[in-house]
N, C-alpha and C. Protein backbone atom coordinates (compact mmCIF):
# COMPACT_ATOMS: atom_id res chain seq x y z
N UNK A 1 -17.59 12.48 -56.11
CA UNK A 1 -17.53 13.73 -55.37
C UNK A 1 -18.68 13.83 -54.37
N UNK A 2 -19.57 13.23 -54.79
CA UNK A 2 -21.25 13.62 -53.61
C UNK A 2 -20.89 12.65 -52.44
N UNK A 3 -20.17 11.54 -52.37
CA UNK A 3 -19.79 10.68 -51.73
C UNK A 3 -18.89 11.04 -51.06
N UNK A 4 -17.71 11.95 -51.16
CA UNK A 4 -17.00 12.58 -50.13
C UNK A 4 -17.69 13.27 -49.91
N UNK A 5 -18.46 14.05 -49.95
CA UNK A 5 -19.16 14.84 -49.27
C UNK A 5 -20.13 14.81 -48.17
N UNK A 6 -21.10 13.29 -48.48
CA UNK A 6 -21.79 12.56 -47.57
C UNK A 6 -20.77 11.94 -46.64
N UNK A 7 -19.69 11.59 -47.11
CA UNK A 7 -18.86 10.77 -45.64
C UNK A 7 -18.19 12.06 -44.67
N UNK A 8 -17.96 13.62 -45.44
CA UNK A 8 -17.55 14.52 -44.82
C UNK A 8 -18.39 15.19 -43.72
N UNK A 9 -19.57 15.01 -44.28
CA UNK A 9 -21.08 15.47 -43.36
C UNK A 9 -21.18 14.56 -42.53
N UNK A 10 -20.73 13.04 -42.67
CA UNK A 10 -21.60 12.50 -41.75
C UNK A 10 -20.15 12.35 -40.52
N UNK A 11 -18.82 12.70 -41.20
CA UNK A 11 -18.05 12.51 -40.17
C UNK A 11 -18.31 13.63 -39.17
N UNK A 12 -18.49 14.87 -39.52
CA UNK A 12 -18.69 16.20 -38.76
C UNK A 12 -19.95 15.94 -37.46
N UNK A 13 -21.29 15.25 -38.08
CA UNK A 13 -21.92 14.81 -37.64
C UNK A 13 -21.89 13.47 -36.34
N UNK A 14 -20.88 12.35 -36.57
CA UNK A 14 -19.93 11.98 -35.37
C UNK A 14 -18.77 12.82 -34.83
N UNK A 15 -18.55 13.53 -35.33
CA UNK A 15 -17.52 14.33 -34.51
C UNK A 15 -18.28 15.17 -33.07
N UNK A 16 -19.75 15.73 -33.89
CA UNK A 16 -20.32 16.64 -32.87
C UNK A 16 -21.00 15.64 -31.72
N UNK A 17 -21.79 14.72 -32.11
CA UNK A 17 -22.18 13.87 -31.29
C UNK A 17 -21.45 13.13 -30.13
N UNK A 18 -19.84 12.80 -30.34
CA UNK A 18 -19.63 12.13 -29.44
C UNK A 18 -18.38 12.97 -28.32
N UNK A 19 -18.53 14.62 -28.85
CA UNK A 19 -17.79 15.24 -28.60
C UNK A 19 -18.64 16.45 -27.85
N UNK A 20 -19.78 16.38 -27.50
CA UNK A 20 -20.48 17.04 -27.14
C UNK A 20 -20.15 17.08 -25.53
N UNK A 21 -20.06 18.37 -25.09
CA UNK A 21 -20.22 18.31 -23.80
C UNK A 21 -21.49 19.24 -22.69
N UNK A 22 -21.68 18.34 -21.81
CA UNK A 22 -23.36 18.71 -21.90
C UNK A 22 -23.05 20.02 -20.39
N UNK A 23 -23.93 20.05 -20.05
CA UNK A 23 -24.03 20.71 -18.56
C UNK A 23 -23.74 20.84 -17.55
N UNK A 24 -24.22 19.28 -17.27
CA UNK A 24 -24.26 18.22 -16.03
C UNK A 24 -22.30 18.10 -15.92
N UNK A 25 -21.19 18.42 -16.71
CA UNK A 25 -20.04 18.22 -16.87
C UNK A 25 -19.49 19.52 -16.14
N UNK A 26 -20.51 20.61 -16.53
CA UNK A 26 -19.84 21.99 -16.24
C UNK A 26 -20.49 22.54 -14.67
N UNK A 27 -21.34 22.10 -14.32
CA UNK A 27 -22.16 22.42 -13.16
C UNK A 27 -21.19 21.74 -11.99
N UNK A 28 -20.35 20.85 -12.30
CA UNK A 28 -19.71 20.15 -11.44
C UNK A 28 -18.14 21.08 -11.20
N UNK A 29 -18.06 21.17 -9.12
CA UNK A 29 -16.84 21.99 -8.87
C UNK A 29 -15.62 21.40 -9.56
N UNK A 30 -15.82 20.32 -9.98
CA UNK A 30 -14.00 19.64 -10.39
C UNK A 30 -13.81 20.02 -11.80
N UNK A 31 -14.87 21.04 -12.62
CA UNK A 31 -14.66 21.30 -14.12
C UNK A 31 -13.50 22.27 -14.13
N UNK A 32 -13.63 23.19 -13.32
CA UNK A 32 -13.13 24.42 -13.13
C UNK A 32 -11.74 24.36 -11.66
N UNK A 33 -11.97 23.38 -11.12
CA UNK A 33 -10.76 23.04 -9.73
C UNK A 33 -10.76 22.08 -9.71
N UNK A 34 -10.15 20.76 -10.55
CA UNK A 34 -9.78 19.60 -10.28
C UNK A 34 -9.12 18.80 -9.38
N UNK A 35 -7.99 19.92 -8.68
CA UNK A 35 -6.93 19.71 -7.76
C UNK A 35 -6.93 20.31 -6.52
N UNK A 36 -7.64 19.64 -5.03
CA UNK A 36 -7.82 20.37 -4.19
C UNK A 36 -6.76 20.09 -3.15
N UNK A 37 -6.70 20.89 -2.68
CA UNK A 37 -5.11 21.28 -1.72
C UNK A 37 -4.82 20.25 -0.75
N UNK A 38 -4.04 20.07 0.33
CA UNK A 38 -3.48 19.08 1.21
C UNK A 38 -4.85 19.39 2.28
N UNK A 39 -4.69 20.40 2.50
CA UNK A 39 -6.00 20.23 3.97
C UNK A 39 -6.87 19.52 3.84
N UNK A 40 -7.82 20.42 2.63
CA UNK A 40 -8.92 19.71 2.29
C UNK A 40 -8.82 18.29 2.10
N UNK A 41 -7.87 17.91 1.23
CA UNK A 41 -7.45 16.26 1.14
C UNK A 41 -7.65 15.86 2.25
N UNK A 42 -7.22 15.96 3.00
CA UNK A 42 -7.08 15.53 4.22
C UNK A 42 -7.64 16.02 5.25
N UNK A 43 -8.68 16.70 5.47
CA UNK A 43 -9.78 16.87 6.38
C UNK A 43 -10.59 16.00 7.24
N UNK A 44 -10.80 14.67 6.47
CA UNK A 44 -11.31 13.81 7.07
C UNK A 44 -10.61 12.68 8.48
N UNK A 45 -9.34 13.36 8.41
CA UNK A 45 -8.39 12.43 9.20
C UNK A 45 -8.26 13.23 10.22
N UNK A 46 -8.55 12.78 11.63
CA UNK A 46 -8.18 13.27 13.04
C UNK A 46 -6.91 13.83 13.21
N UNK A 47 -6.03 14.64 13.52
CA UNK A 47 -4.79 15.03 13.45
C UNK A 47 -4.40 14.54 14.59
N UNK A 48 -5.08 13.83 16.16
CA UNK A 48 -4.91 13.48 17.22
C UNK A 48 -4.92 12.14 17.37
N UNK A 49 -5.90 11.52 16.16
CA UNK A 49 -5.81 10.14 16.16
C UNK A 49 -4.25 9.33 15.04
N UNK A 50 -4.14 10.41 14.16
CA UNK A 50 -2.77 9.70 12.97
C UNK A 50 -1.80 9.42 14.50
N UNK A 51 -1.75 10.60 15.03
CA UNK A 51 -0.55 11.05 16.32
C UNK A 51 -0.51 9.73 17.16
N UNK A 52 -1.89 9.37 17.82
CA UNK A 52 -1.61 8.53 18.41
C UNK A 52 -1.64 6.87 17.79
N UNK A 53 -1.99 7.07 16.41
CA UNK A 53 -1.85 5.39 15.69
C UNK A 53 -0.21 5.56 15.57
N UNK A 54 0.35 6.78 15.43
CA UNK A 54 1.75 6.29 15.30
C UNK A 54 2.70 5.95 16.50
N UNK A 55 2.36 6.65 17.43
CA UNK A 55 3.28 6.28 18.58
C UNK A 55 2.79 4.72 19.12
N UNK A 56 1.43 4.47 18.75
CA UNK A 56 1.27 2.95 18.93
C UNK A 56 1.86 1.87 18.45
N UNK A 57 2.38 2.62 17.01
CA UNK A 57 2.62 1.55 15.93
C UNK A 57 4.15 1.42 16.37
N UNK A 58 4.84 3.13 17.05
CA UNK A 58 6.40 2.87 17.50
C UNK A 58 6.47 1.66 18.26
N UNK A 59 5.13 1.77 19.30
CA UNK A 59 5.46 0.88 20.67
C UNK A 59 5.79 -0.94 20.18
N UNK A 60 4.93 -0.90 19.35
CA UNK A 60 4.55 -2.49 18.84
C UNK A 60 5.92 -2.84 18.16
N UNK A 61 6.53 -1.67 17.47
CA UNK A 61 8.13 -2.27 16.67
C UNK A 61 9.17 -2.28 17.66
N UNK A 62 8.79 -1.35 19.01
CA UNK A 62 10.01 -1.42 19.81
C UNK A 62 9.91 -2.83 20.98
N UNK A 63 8.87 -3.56 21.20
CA UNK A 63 8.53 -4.12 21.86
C UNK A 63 7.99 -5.91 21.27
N UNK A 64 9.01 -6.48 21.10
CA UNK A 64 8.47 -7.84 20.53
C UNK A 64 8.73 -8.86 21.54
N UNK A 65 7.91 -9.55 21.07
CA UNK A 65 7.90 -10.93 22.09
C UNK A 65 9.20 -11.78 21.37
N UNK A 66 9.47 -12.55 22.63
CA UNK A 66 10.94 -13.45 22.43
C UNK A 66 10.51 -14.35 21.16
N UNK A 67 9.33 -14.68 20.85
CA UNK A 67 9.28 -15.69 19.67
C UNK A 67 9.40 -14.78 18.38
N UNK A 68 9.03 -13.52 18.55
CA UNK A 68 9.36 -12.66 17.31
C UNK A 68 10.75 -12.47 17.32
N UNK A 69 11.35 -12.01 18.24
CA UNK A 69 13.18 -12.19 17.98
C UNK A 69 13.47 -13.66 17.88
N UNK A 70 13.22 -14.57 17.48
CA UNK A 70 13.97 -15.73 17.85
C UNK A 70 13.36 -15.99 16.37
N UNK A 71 12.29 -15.65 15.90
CA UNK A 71 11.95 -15.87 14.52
C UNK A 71 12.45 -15.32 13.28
N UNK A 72 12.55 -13.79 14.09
CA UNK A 72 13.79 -13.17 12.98
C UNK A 72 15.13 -13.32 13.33
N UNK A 73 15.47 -13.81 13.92
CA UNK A 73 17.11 -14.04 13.83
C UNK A 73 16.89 -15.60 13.29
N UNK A 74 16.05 -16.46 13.43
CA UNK A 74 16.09 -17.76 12.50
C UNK A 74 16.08 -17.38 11.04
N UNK A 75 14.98 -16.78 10.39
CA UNK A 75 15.21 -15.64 8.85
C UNK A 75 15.63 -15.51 8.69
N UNK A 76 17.11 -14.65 9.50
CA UNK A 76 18.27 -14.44 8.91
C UNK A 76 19.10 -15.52 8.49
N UNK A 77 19.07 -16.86 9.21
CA UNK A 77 20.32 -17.53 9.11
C UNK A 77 19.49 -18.66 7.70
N UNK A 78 20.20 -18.99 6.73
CA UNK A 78 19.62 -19.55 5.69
C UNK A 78 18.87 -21.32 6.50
N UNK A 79 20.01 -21.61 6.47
CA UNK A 79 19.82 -23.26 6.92
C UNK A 79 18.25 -23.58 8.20
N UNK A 80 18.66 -22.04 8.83
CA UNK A 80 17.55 -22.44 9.84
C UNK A 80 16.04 -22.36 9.81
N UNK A 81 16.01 -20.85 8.14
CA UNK A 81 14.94 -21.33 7.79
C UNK A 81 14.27 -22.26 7.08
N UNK A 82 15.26 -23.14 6.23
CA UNK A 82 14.59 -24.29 5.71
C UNK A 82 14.19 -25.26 7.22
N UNK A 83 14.77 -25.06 7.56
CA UNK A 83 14.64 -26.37 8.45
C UNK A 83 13.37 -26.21 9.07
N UNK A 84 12.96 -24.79 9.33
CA UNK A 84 11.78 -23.91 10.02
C UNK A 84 10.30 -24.51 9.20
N UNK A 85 11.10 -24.58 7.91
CA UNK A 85 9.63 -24.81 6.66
C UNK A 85 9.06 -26.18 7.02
N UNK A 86 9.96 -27.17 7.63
CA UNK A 86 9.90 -28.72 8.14
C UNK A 86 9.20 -28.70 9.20
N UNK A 87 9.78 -27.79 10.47
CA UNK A 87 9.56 -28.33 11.50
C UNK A 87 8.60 -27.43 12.45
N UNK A 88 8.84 -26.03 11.98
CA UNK A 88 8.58 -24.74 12.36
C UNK A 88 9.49 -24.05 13.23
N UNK A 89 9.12 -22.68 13.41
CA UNK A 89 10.13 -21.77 13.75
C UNK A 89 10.92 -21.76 15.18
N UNK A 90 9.87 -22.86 16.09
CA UNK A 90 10.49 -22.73 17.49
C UNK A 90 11.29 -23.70 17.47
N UNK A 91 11.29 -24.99 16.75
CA UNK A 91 12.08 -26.25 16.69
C UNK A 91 13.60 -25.73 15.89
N UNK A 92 13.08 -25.07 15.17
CA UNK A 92 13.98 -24.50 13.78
C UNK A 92 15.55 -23.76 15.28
N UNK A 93 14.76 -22.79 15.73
CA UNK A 93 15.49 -22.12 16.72
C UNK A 93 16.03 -22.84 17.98
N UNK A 94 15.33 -24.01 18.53
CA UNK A 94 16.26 -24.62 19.51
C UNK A 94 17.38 -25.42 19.07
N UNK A 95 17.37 -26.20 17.60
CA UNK A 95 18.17 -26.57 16.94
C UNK A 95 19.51 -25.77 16.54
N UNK A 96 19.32 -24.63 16.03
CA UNK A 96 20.28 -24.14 15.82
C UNK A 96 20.74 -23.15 16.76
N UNK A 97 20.13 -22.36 17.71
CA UNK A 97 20.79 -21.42 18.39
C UNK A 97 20.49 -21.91 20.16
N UNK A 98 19.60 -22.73 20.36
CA UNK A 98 19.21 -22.89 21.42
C UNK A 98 20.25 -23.26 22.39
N UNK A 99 21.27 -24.38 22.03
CA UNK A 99 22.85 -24.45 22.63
C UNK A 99 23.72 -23.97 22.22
N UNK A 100 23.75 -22.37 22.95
CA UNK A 100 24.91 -21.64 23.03
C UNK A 100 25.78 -22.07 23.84
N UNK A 101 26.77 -21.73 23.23
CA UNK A 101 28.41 -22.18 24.22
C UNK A 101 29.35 -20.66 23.99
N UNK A 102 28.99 -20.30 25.49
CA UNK A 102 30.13 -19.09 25.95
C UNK A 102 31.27 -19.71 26.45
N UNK A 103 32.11 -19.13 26.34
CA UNK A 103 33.66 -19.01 27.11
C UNK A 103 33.43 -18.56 28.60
């Protein structure tokens, strides 16, 4: 019986110790508001600069160079990208699409 009693004391005794919460926890704004709103989130970001990284980023997807179309339409076609892995992508592309034949 004195032996549960010493392991009951001494558990109470780790219970308080590692469950203690000190000051330095409560003095801090995120004890009491953990979750701060969209603005504030985002305060640090130019609202003039997102604006113009995006219309930059439109320009760059609407505007590719002929080796970027000629690279993704080789991607698409299976055969031409193995062949691409051999030879690379511009050889890959005169091989297979480079002699077109119209009517």
């Amino acid at each position: 019986m004195r032996t549960l009693i010493i392991l009951t004391l001494l558990a109470v005794l780790v219970m308080a110790a590692t469950c203690y919460e000190s000051h330095e926890s409560m003095e801090s704004h995120e004890y009491l508001h953990p979750f701060i709103n969209r603005q504030r989130a985002n305060d640090f970001i130019q609202a003039d600069t997102r604006l113009e990284a995006i219309s930059r980023e439109r320009m760059r997807k609407r505007i590719k160079s002929p080796q970027e179309r000629q690279r993704e339409i080789c991607e698409d076609y299976y055969p031409c990208e193995q062949y691409a892995f051999h030879h690379g992508y511009a050889a890959a592309y005169r091989h297979y699409f480079g002699r077109r034949r119209t009517k």
